[in-house]
PDB file of C-alpha atoms in Angstrom:
ATOM      1  CA  MET N 998      18.385 -14.811   2.346  1.00 79.00           C
ATOM      2  CA  ILE N 999      17.138 -11.237   2.516  1.00 84.00           C
ATOM      3  CA  GLY N1000      15.632 -11.646  -0.949  1.00 86.00           C
ATOM      4  CA  LYS N1001      13.463 -14.536   0.244  1.00 92.00           C
ATOM      5  CA  VAL N1002      12.410 -12.632   3.348  1.00 93.00           C
ATOM      6  CA  ILE N1003      11.421  -9.485   1.481  1.00 94.00           C
ATOM      7  CA  SER N1004       9.685 -11.564  -1.167  1.00 96.00           C
ATOM      8  CA  GLY N1005       7.527 -13.111   1.573  1.00 97.00           C
ATOM      9  CA  VAL N1006       6.884  -9.698   3.112  1.00 97.00           C
ATOM     10  CA  MET N1007       5.879  -8.346  -0.300  1.00 98.00           C
ATOM     11  CA  ILE N1008       3.506 -11.245  -0.930  1.00 98.00           C
ATOM     12  CA  VAL N1009       1.753 -10.778   2.414  1.00 98.00           C
ATOM     13  CA  SER N1010       1.720  -6.983   2.008  1.00 97.00           C
ATOM     14  CA  GLY N1011       0.482  -7.259  -1.561  1.00 98.00           C
ATOM     15  CA  LEU N1012      -2.357  -9.609  -0.656  1.00 98.00           C
ATOM     16  CA  LEU N1013      -3.425  -7.400   2.263  1.00 96.00           C
ATOM     17  CA  THR N1014      -3.282  -4.328   0.046  1.00 96.00           C
ATOM     18  CA  LEU N1015      -5.323  -6.083  -2.646  1.00 96.00           C
ATOM     19  CA  THR N1016      -8.208  -6.308  -0.176  1.00 94.00           C
ATOM     20  CA  MET N1017      -8.764  -2.651  -0.934  1.00 93.00           C
ATOM     21  CA  LEU N1018     -10.675  -3.717  -4.019  1.00 95.00           C
ATOM     22  CA  TYR N1019     -13.610  -3.696  -1.600  1.00 95.00           C
ATOM     23  CA  PRO N1020     -14.263   0.062  -2.100  1.00 94.00           C
ATOM     24  CA  ALA N1021     -14.336  -0.513  -5.855  1.00 94.00           C
ATOM     25  CA  ILE N1022     -17.063  -3.118  -5.432  1.00 95.00           C
ATOM     26  CA  ALA N1023     -19.061  -1.634  -2.545  1.00 94.00           C
ATOM     27  CA  PRO N1024     -17.946   1.988  -2.132  1.00 94.00           C
ATOM     28  CA  VAL N1025     -20.612   3.149   0.304  1.00 94.00           C
ATOM     29  CA  ALA N1026     -20.290   0.121   2.571  1.00 94.00           C
ATOM     30  CA  ALA N1027     -16.488   0.276   2.496  1.00 94.00           C
ATOM     31  CA  VAL N1028     -16.254   3.940   3.426  1.00 94.00           C
ATOM     32  CA  GLN N1029     -18.946   3.549   6.061  1.00 94.00           C
ATOM     33  CA  SER N1030     -17.089   0.661   7.693  1.00 93.00           C
ATOM     34  CA  MET N1031     -13.672   2.331   7.538  1.00 93.00           C
ATOM     35  CA  PHE N1032     -14.468   5.962   8.230  1.00 93.00           C
ATOM     36  CA  GLY N1033     -17.928   5.896   9.777  1.00 92.00           C
ATOM     37  CA  GLU N1034     -19.278   8.214   7.099  1.00 91.00           C
ATOM     38  CA  ALA N1035     -21.251   7.446   3.973  1.00 91.00           C
ATOM     39  CA  PRO N1036     -20.059   9.029   0.735  1.00 90.00           C
ATOM     40  CA  SER N1037     -22.590  10.364  -1.721  1.00 90.00           C
ATOM     41  CA  GLY N1038     -22.747  11.623  -5.299  1.00 90.00           C
ATOM     42  CA  ALA N1039     -19.566  11.523  -7.353  1.00 87.00           C
ATOM     43  CA  MET N1040     -17.630  10.590  -4.221  1.00 85.00           C
ATOM     44  CA  ALA N1041     -19.544   7.307  -3.959  1.00 88.00           C
ATOM     45  CA  THR N1042     -19.735   6.481  -7.645  1.00 91.00           C
ATOM     46  CA  ILE N1043     -16.390   7.673  -9.028  1.00 94.00           C
ATOM     47  CA  VAL N1044     -13.808   8.744  -6.475  1.00 94.00           C
ATOM     48  CA  VAL N1045     -14.118   5.922  -3.929  1.00 94.00           C
ATOM     49  CA  PRO N1046     -14.135   3.064  -6.472  1.00 95.00           C
ATOM     50  CA  ASN N1047     -11.153   4.630  -8.249  1.00 96.00           C
ATOM     51  CA  TRP N1048      -9.353   5.002  -4.917  1.00 95.00           C
ATOM     52  CA  GLY N1049      -9.961   1.311  -4.218  1.00 96.00           C
ATOM     53  CA  VAL N1050      -8.611   0.300  -7.617  1.00 97.00           C
ATOM     54  CA  LEU N1051      -5.504   2.466  -7.214  1.00 97.00           C
ATOM     55  CA  ILE N1052      -4.715   0.992  -3.805  1.00 96.00           C
ATOM     56  CA  ALA N1053      -5.312  -2.524  -5.128  1.00 97.00           C
ATOM     57  CA  LEU N1054      -2.870  -1.748  -7.935  1.00 97.00           C
ATOM     58  CA  MET N1055      -0.242  -1.025  -5.268  1.00 98.00           C
ATOM     59  CA  GLY N1056      -0.935  -4.530  -3.951  1.00 98.00           C
ATOM     60  CA  ALA N1057      -0.512  -5.964  -7.432  1.00 98.00           C
ATOM     61  CA  LEU N1058       2.739  -4.019  -7.809  1.00 98.00           C
ATOM     62  CA  LEU N1059       4.028  -5.519  -4.553  1.00 98.00           C
ATOM     63  CA  LEU N1060       3.141  -9.005  -5.790  1.00 98.00           C
ATOM     64  CA  PHE N1061       4.867  -8.325  -9.107  1.00 98.00           C
ATOM     65  CA  GLY N1062       7.987  -7.123  -7.301  1.00 97.00           C
ATOM     66  CA  ALA N1063       7.971 -10.165  -5.042  1.00 97.00           C
ATOM     67  CA  PHE N1064       8.411 -12.401  -8.080  1.00 97.00           C
ATOM     68  CA  ASN N1065      10.616 -10.055 -10.123  1.00 97.00           C
ATOM     69  CA  PRO N1066      13.737  -9.145  -8.137  1.00 95.00           C
ATOM     70  CA  SER N1067      14.826  -6.464 -10.612  1.00 95.00           C
ATOM     71  CA  SER N1068      11.590  -4.578  -9.894  1.00 96.00           C
ATOM     72  CA  ARG N1069      11.578  -4.935  -6.102  1.00 96.00           C
ATOM     73  CA  ARG N1070      13.137  -1.620  -5.124  1.00 96.00           C
ATOM     74  CA  LEU N1071      10.842   0.358  -7.396  1.00 97.00           C
ATOM     75  CA  ALA N1072       7.765  -1.565  -6.239  1.00 98.00           C
ATOM     76  CA  LEU N1073       8.707  -1.050  -2.588  1.00 98.00           C
ATOM     77  CA  ALA N1074       9.415   2.646  -3.082  1.00 97.00           C
ATOM     78  CA  VAL N1075       6.157   3.365  -4.924  1.00 98.00           C
ATOM     79  CA  ALA N1076       3.953   1.279  -2.630  1.00 98.00           C
ATOM     80  CA  GLY N1077       5.787   2.656   0.410  1.00 98.00           C
ATOM     81  CA  ALA N1078       5.222   6.245  -0.734  1.00 98.00           C
ATOM     82  CA  SER N1079       1.518   5.484  -1.203  1.00 97.00           C
ATOM     83  CA  LYS N1080       1.308   4.005   2.282  1.00 98.00           C
ATOM     84  CA  ILE N1081       3.165   6.960   3.812  1.00 98.00           C
ATOM     85  CA  ALA N1082       0.701   9.347   2.163  1.00 97.00           C
ATOM     86  CA  PHE N1083      -2.252   7.375   3.568  1.00 97.00           C
ATOM     87  CA  ILE N1084      -0.735   7.292   7.055  1.00 97.00           C
ATOM     88  CA  ALA N1085      -0.005  11.029   6.979  1.00 98.00           C
ATOM     89  CA  LEU N1086      -3.493  11.909   5.745  1.00 96.00           C
ATOM     90  CA  VAL N1087      -5.166   9.814   8.430  1.00 96.00           C
ATOM     91  CA  LEU N1088      -2.924  11.115  11.209  1.00 97.00           C
ATOM     92  CA  ALA N1089      -3.502  14.701  10.048  1.00 97.00           C
ATOM     93  CA  GLN N1090      -7.136  14.202  11.083  1.00 95.00           C
ATOM     94  CA  GLY N1091      -6.122  13.457  14.673  1.00 93.00           C
ATOM     95  CA  ASP N1092      -8.043  10.551  16.156  1.00 93.00           C
ATOM     96  CA  ARG N1093     -11.123  11.172  14.010  1.00 93.00           C
ATOM     97  CA  TYR N1094     -10.648   8.061  11.846  1.00 93.00           C
ATOM     98  CA  LEU N1095      -8.279   5.949  13.925  1.00 93.00           C
ATOM     99  CA  GLY N1096     -11.144   3.877  15.305  1.00 92.00           C
ATOM    100  CA  GLY N1097     -11.972   2.662  11.805  1.00 92.00           C
ATOM    101  CA  VAL N1098      -8.596   2.592  10.079  1.00 95.00           C
ATOM    102  CA  GLY N1099      -6.163   2.574  13.004  1.00 95.00           C
ATOM    103  CA  ALA N1100      -5.228  -1.059  12.402  1.00 95.00           C
ATOM    104  CA  ALA N1101      -4.585  -0.333   8.717  1.00 95.00           C
ATOM    105  CA  VAL N1102      -2.391   2.631   9.683  1.00 97.00           C
ATOM    106  CA  ALA N1103      -0.390   0.437  12.080  1.00 97.00           C
ATOM    107  CA  VAL N1104       0.016  -2.401   9.562  1.00 97.00           C
ATOM    108  CA  ASP N1105       0.976   0.032   6.798  1.00 97.00           C
ATOM    109  CA  ALA N1106       3.539   1.665   9.110  1.00 98.00           C
ATOM    110  CA  VAL N1107       5.142  -1.733   9.781  1.00 97.00           C
ATOM    111  CA  MET N1108       5.175  -2.435   6.040  1.00 97.00           C
ATOM    112  CA  VAL N1109       6.841   0.919   5.313  1.00 98.00           C
ATOM    113  CA  VAL N1110       9.547   0.229   7.903  1.00 98.00           C
ATOM    114  CA  LEU N1111      10.206  -3.233   6.448  1.00 97.00           C
ATOM    115  CA  PHE N1112      10.271  -1.810   2.905  1.00 97.00           C
ATOM    116  CA  ALA N1113      12.755   0.888   3.957  1.00 97.00           C
ATOM    117  CA  ILE N1114      14.998  -1.636   5.713  1.00 95.00           C
ATOM    118  CA  PHE N1115      15.140  -3.796   2.592  1.00 95.00           C
ATOM    119  CA  ILE N1116      15.863  -0.822   0.322  1.00 94.00           C
ATOM    120  CA  PHE N1117      18.637   0.288   2.679  1.00 94.00           C
ATOM    121  CA  LEU N1118      20.132  -3.197   3.086  1.00 91.00           C
ATOM    122  CA  SER N1119      19.995  -4.001  -0.617  1.00 86.00           C
ATOM    123  CA  GLY N1120      22.531  -1.256  -1.287  1.00 75.00           C
ATOM    124  CA  PRO N1121      22.918   0.942  -4.331  1.00 74.00           C
ATOM    125  CA  GLN N1122      21.666  -0.344  -7.634  1.00 65.00           C
ATOM    126  CA  THR N1123      23.673   0.008 -10.817  1.00 55.00           C
ATOM    127  CA  SER N1124      22.177  -0.179 -14.247  1.00 56.00           C
ATOM    128  CA  GLY N1125      25.108  -2.067 -15.697  1.00 52.00           C
ATOM    129  CA  ARG N1126      25.255   0.416 -18.575  1.00 51.00           C
ATOM    130  CA  SER N1127      28.286   2.445 -19.424  1.00 46.00           C
ATOM    131  CA  GLY N1128      28.650   5.869 -20.981  1.00 43.00           C
TER     132      GLY N1128
END
């Protein structure tokens, strides 16, 4: 039962996270819409697109884990750590960016809580190997 629930959560989370390909395609527009500032130079042409790809890869990892139970805990831990870092970085700026990315922070926080609950409820994992 819990496996089906977390699989659904991972699919929804993965698809939402995949939307972050937008900065890879339109970096200036994406940053402007999310943060209210336009990047320039290397920030706009290298860093922002790479950031978008890396976040989208977290979405792909969540989708992979949703369909591969043996990879779920790792996928949830890695994607959860990425989301925690994003939340912390945004919150460290006070309310400066919450108008643009506040909803993403809230959704990511819910995802992190759900990920943590599943990891906790799924119990310890054993490798099945001896000696």
